[in-house]
mmCIF file of C-alpha atoms in Angstrom:
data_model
loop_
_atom_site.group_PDB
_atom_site.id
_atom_site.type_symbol
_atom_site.label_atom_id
_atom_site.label_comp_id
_atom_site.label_asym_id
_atom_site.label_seq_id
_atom_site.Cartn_x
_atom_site.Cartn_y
_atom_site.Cartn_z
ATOM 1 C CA UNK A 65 -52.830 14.808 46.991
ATOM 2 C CA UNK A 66 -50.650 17.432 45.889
ATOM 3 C CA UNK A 67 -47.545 16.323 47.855
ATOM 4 C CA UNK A 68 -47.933 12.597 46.744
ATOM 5 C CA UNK A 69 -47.979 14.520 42.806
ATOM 6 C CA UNK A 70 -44.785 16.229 43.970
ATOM 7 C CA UNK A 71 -42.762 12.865 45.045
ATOM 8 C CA UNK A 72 -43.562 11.000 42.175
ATOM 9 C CA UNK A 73 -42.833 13.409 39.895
ATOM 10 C CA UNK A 74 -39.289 13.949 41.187
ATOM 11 C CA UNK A 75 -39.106 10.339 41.573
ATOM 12 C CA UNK A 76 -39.191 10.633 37.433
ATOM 13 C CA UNK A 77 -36.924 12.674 36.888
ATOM 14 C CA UNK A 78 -34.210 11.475 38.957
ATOM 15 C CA UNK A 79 -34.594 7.904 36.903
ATOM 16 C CA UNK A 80 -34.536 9.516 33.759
ATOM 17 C CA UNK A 81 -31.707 11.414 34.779
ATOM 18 C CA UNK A 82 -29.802 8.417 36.004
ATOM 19 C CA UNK A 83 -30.495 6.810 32.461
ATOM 20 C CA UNK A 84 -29.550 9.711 30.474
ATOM 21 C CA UNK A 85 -25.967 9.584 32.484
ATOM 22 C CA UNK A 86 -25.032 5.975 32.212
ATOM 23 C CA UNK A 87 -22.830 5.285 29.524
ATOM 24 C CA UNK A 88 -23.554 2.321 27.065
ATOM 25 C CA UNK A 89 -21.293 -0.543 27.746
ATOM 26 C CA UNK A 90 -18.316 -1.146 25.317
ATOM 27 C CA UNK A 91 -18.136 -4.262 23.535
ATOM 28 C CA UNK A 92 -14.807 -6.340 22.142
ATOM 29 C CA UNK A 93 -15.037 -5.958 18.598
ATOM 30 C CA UNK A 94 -12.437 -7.654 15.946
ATOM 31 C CA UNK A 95 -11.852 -6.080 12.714
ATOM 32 C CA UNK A 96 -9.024 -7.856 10.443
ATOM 33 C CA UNK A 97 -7.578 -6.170 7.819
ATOM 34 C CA UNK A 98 -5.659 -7.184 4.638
ATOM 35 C CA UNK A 99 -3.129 -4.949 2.731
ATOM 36 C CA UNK A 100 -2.636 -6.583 -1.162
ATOM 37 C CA UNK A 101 -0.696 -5.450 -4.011
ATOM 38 C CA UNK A 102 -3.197 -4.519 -6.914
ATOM 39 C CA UNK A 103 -2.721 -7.249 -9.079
ATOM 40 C CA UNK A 104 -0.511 -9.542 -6.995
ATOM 41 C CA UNK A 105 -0.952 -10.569 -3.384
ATOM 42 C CA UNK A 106 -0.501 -9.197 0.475
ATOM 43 C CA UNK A 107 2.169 -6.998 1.824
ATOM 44 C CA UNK A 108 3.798 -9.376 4.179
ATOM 45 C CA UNK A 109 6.606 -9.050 6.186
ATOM 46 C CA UNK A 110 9.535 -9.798 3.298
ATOM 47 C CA UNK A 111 8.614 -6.119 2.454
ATOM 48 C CA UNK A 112 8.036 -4.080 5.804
ATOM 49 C CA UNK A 113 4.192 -5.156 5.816
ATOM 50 C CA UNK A 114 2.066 -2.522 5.981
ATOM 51 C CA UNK A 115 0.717 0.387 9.180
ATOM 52 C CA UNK A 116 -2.924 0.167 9.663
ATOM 53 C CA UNK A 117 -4.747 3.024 11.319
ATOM 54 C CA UNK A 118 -8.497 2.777 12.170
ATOM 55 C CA UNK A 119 -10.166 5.699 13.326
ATOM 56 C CA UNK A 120 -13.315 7.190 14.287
ATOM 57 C CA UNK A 121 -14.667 8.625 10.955
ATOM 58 C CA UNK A 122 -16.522 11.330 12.748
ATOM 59 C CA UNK A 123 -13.987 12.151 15.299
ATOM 60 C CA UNK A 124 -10.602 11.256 14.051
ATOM 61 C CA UNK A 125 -10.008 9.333 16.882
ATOM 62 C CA UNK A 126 -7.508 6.570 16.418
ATOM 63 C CA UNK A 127 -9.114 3.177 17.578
ATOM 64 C CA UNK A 128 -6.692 1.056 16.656
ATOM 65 C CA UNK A 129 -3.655 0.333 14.481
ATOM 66 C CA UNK A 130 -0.341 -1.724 13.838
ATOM 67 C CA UNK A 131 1.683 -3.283 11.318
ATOM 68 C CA UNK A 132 0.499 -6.061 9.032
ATOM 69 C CA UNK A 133 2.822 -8.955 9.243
ATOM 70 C CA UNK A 134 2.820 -12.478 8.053
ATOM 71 C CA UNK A 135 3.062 -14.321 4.844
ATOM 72 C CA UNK A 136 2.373 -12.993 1.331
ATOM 73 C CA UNK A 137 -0.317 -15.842 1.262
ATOM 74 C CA UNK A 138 -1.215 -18.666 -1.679
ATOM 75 C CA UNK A 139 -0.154 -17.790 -4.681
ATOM 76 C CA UNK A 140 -2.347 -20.143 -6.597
ATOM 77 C CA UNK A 141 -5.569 -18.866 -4.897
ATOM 78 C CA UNK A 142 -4.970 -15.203 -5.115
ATOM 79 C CA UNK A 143 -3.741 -15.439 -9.015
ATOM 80 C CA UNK A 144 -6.069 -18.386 -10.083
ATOM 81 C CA UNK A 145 -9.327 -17.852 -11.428
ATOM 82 C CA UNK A 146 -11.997 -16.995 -8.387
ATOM 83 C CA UNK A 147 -15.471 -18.072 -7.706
ATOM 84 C CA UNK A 148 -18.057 -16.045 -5.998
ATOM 85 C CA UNK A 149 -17.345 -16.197 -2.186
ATOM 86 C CA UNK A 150 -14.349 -18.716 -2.309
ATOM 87 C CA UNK A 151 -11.555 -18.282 -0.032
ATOM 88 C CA UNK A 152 -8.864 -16.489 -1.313
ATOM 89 C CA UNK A 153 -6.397 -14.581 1.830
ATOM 90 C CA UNK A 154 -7.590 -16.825 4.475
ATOM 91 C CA UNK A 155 -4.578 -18.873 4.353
ATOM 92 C CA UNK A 156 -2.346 -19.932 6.902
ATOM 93 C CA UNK A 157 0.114 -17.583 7.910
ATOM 94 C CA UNK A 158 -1.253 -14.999 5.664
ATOM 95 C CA UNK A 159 -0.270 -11.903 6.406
ATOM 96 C CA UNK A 160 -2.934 -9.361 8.461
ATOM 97 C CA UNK A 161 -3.955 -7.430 11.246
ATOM 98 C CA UNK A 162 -6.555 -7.835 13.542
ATOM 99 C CA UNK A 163 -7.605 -4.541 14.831
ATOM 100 C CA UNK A 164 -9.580 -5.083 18.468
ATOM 101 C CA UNK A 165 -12.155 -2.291 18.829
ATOM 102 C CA UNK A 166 -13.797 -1.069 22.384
ATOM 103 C CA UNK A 167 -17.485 -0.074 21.068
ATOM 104 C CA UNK A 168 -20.607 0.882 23.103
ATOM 105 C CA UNK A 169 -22.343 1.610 20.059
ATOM 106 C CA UNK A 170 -22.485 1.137 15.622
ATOM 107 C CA UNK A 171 -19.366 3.595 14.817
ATOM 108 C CA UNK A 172 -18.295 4.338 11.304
ATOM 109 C CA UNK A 173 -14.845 3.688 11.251
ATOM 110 C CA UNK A 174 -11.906 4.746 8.895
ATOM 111 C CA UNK A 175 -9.529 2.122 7.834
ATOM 112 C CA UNK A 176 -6.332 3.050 6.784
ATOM 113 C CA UNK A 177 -3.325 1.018 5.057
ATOM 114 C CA UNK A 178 0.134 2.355 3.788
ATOM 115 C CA UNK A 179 3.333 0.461 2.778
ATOM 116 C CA UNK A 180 5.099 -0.843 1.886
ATOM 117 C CA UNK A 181 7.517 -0.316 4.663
ATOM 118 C CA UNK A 182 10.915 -1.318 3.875
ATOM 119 C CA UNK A 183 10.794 0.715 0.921
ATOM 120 C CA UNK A 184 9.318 4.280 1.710
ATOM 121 C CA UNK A 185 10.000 6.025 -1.831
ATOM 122 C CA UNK A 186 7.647 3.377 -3.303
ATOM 123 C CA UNK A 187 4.729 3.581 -0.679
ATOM 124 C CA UNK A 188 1.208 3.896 -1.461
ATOM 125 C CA UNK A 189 -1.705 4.565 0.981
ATOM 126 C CA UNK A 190 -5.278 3.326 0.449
ATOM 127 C CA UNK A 191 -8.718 3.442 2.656
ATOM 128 C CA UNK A 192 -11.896 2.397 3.151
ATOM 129 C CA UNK A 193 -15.015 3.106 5.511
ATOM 130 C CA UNK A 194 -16.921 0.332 7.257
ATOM 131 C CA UNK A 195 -20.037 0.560 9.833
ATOM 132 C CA UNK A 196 -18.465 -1.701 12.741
ATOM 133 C CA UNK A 197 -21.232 -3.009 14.918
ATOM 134 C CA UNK A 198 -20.355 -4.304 18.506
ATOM 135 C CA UNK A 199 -20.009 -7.419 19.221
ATOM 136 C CA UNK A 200 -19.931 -8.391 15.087
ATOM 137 C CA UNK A 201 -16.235 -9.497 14.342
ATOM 138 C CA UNK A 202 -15.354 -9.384 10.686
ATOM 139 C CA UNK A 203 -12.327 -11.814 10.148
ATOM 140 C CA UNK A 204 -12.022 -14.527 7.554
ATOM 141 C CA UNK A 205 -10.898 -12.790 4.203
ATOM 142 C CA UNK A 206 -11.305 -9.398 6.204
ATOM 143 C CA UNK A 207 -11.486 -6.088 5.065
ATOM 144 C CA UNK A 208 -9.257 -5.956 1.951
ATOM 145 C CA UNK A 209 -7.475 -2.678 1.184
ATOM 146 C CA UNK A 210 -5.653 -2.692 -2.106
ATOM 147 C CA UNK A 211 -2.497 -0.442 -3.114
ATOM 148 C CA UNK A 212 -1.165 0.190 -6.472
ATOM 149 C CA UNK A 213 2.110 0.699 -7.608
ATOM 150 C CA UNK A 214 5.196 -1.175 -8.354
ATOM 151 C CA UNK A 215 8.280 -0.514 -6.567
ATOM 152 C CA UNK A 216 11.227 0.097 -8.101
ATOM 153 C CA UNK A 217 15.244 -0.403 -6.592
ATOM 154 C CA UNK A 218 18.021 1.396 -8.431
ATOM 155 C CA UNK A 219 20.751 -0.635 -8.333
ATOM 156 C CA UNK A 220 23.478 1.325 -10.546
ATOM 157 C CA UNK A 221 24.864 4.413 -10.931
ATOM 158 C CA UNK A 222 24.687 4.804 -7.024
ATOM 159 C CA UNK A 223 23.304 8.010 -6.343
ATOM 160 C CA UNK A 224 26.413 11.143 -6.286
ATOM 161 C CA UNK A 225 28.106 8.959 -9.196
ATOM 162 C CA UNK A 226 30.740 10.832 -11.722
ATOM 163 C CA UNK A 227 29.860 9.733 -14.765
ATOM 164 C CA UNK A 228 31.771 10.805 -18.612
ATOM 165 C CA UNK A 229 29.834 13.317 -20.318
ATOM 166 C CA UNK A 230 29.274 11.935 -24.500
ATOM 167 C CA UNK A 231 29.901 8.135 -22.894
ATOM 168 C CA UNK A 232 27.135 5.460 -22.726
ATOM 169 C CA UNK A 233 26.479 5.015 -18.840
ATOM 170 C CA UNK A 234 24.705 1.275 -17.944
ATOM 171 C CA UNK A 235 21.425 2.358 -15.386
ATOM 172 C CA UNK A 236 20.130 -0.936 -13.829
ATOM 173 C CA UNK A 237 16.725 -1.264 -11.630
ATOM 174 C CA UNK A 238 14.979 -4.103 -9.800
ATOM 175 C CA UNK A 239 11.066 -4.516 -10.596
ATOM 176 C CA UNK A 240 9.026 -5.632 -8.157
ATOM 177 C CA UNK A 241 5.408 -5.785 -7.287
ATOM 178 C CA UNK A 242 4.569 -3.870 -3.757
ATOM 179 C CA UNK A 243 4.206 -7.078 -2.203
ATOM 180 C CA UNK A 244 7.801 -8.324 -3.602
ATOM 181 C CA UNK A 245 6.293 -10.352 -6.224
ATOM 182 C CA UNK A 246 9.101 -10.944 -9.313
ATOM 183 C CA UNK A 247 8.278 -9.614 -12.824
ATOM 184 C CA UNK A 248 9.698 -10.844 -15.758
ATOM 185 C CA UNK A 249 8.845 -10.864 -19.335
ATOM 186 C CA UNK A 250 6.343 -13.888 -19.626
ATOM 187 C CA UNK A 251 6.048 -14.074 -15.978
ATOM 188 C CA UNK A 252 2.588 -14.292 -13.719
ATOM 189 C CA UNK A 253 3.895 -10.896 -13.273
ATOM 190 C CA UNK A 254 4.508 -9.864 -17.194
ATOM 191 C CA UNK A 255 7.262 -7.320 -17.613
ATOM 192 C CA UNK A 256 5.701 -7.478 -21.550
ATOM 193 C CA UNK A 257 3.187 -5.403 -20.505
ATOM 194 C CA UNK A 258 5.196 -2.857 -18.814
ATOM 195 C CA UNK A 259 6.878 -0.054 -20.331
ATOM 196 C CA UNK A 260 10.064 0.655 -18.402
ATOM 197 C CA UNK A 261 12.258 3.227 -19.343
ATOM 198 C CA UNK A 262 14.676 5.858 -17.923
ATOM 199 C CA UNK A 263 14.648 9.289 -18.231
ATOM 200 C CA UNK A 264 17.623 12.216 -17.476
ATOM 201 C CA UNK A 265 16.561 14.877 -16.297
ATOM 202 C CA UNK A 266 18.276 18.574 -15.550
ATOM 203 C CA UNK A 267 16.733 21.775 -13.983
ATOM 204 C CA UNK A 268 13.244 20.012 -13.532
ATOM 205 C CA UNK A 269 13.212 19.385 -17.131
ATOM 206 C CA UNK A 270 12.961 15.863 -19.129
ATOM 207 C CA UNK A 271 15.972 16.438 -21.447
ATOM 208 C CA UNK A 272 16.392 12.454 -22.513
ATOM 209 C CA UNK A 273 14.533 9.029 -22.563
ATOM 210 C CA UNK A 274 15.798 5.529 -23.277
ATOM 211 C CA UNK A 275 13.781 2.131 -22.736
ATOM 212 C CA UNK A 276 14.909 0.181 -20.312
ATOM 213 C CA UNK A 277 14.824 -4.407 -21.098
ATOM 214 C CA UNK A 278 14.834 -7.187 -19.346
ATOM 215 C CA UNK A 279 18.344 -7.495 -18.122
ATOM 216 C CA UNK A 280 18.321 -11.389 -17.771
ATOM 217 C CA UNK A 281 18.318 -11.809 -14.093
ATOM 218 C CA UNK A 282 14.764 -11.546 -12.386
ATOM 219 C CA UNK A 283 13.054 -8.290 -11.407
ATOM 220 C CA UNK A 284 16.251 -6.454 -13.214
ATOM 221 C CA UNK A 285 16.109 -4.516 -15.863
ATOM 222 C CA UNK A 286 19.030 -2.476 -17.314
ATOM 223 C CA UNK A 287 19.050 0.939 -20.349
ATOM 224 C CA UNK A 288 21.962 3.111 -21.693
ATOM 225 C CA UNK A 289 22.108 6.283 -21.377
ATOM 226 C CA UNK A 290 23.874 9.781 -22.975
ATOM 227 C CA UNK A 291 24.813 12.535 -21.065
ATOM 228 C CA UNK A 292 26.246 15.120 -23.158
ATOM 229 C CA UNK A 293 26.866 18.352 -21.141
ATOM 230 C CA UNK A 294 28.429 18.641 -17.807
ATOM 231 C CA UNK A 295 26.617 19.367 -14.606
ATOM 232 C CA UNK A 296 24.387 17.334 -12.351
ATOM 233 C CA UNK A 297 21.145 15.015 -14.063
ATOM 234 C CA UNK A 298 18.545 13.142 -12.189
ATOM 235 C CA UNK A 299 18.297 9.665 -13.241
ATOM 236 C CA UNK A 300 14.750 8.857 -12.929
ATOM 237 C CA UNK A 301 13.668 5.171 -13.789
ATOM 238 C CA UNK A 302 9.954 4.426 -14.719
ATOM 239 C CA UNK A 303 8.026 0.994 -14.662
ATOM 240 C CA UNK A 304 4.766 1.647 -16.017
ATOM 241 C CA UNK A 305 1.451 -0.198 -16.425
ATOM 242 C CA UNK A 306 -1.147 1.363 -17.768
ATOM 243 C CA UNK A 307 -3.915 -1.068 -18.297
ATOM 244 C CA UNK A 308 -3.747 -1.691 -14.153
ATOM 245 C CA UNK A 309 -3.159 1.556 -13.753
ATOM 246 C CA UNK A 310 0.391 0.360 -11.394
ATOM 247 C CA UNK A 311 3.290 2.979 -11.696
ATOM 248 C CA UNK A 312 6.573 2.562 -9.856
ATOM 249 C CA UNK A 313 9.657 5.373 -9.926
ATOM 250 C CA UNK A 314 13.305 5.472 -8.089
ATOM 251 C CA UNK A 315 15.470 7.755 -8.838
ATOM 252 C CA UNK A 316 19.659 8.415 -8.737
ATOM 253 C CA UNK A 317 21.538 11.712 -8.806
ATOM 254 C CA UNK A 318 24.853 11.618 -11.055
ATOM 255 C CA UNK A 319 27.401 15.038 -12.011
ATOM 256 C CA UNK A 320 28.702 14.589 -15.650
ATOM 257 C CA UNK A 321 32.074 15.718 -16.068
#
């Protein structure tokens, strides 16, 4: 009696040991992800796209990750007026990126997006957390992450430019939305509610300002500036809007003789 106690119990315990050992298989999960412009539409490929990272949340381990490329999608469904769960990114073409995750079990993961590329002094990063489930692909619209920002192209002085000290000097910029989107005063992207303006600045310190208008040509926008002693300033030009809480900045070095 006691031996046949003896078997079974070590007949237990080898099963639960085997259990406790095998791994939970991993499953093919899709996650798609969307990188927009806050207040405008995606980051397609006209503009770098956008890296997306997805990690772990607990370990930092990168699952997946890749550039979004594609379209900047339908303008008239991302800018029009939206009704609860209508389809808004899921256009063809559409810029995205479908992340393909190897679970064996619910993993909160970290999604990251940054861009946009092309233009690295302008790039903005945002993030979001999601509970991915195996097996449970989330496509359609996807997971939206949504950047802020404008980005903003000097286009004159070039950067290392002499320029006459007591002379006007012509600064010129190109406005864009971080998904390339025009602006323009009475645009769908409204320079009227931007300020834009230039400042010069010398030794870390803001030492002149001077708005900066609509220079006629789309996206550009053009200011005169001062410079009245010698040495070298830091041309920095701001697009600013406040209400959507989008800020864009470029900047050119120039020596004043």
């Amino acid at each position: 009696m006691r031996q046949s106690a003896l078997v079974l119990a070590i007949a237990v315990g080898a099963g639960s040991g085997g259990a406790i050992q095998q791994a939970e298989a991993q499953t093919h999960t899709r996650v798609l992800v969307r990188v927009t412009a806050n207040d405008a539409k995606i980051l397609g490929s006209g503009v770098g796209g956008a890296r997306i990272t997805v990690r772990d949340a607990r370990t930092g381990k990168v699952l997946a990750e890749g550039v979004q490329e594609g379209s900047t999608g339908n303008t008239g469904l991302i800018m029009g007026t939206r009704e609860r769960g209508a389809t808004v990114y899921e256009t063809e073409g559409a810029a995205g990126f479908l992340a393909e995750l190897a679970l064996s079990q619910p993993t909160q993961i970290l999604i990251t997006g940054e861009g946009p590329l092309d233009t690295p002094h302008a790039m903005q990063v945002a993030s979001r957390t999601l509970l991915a489930i195996p097996g449970e692909d989330v496509l359609g619209e996807g997971v939206i992450l949504e950047l802020l920002g404008f980005t903003v192209d000097p286009v004159s002085p070039a950067d290392g430019t002499e320029v006459p000290a007591g002379e006007p000097v012509e600064v010129r910029a190109k406005v864009t939305m971080l998904c390339g989107c025009p602006t323009e005063p009475g645009g769908l992207w409204d320079a009227d509610d931007y300020e834009l303006l230039v400042q010069a600045v010398r030794g870390g310190e803001v030492v002149g300002s001077w708005p900066m208008e609509f220079a006629g040509e789309t996206s550009h926008y053009v200011g005169t500036v001062m410079l009245d002693r010698p040495g070298e300033v830091v041309l920095r030009m701001l697009a600013m809007d406040r209400k959507k809480g989008n800020f864009g900045m470029a900047t050119a070095k120039v020596w004043v003789n």
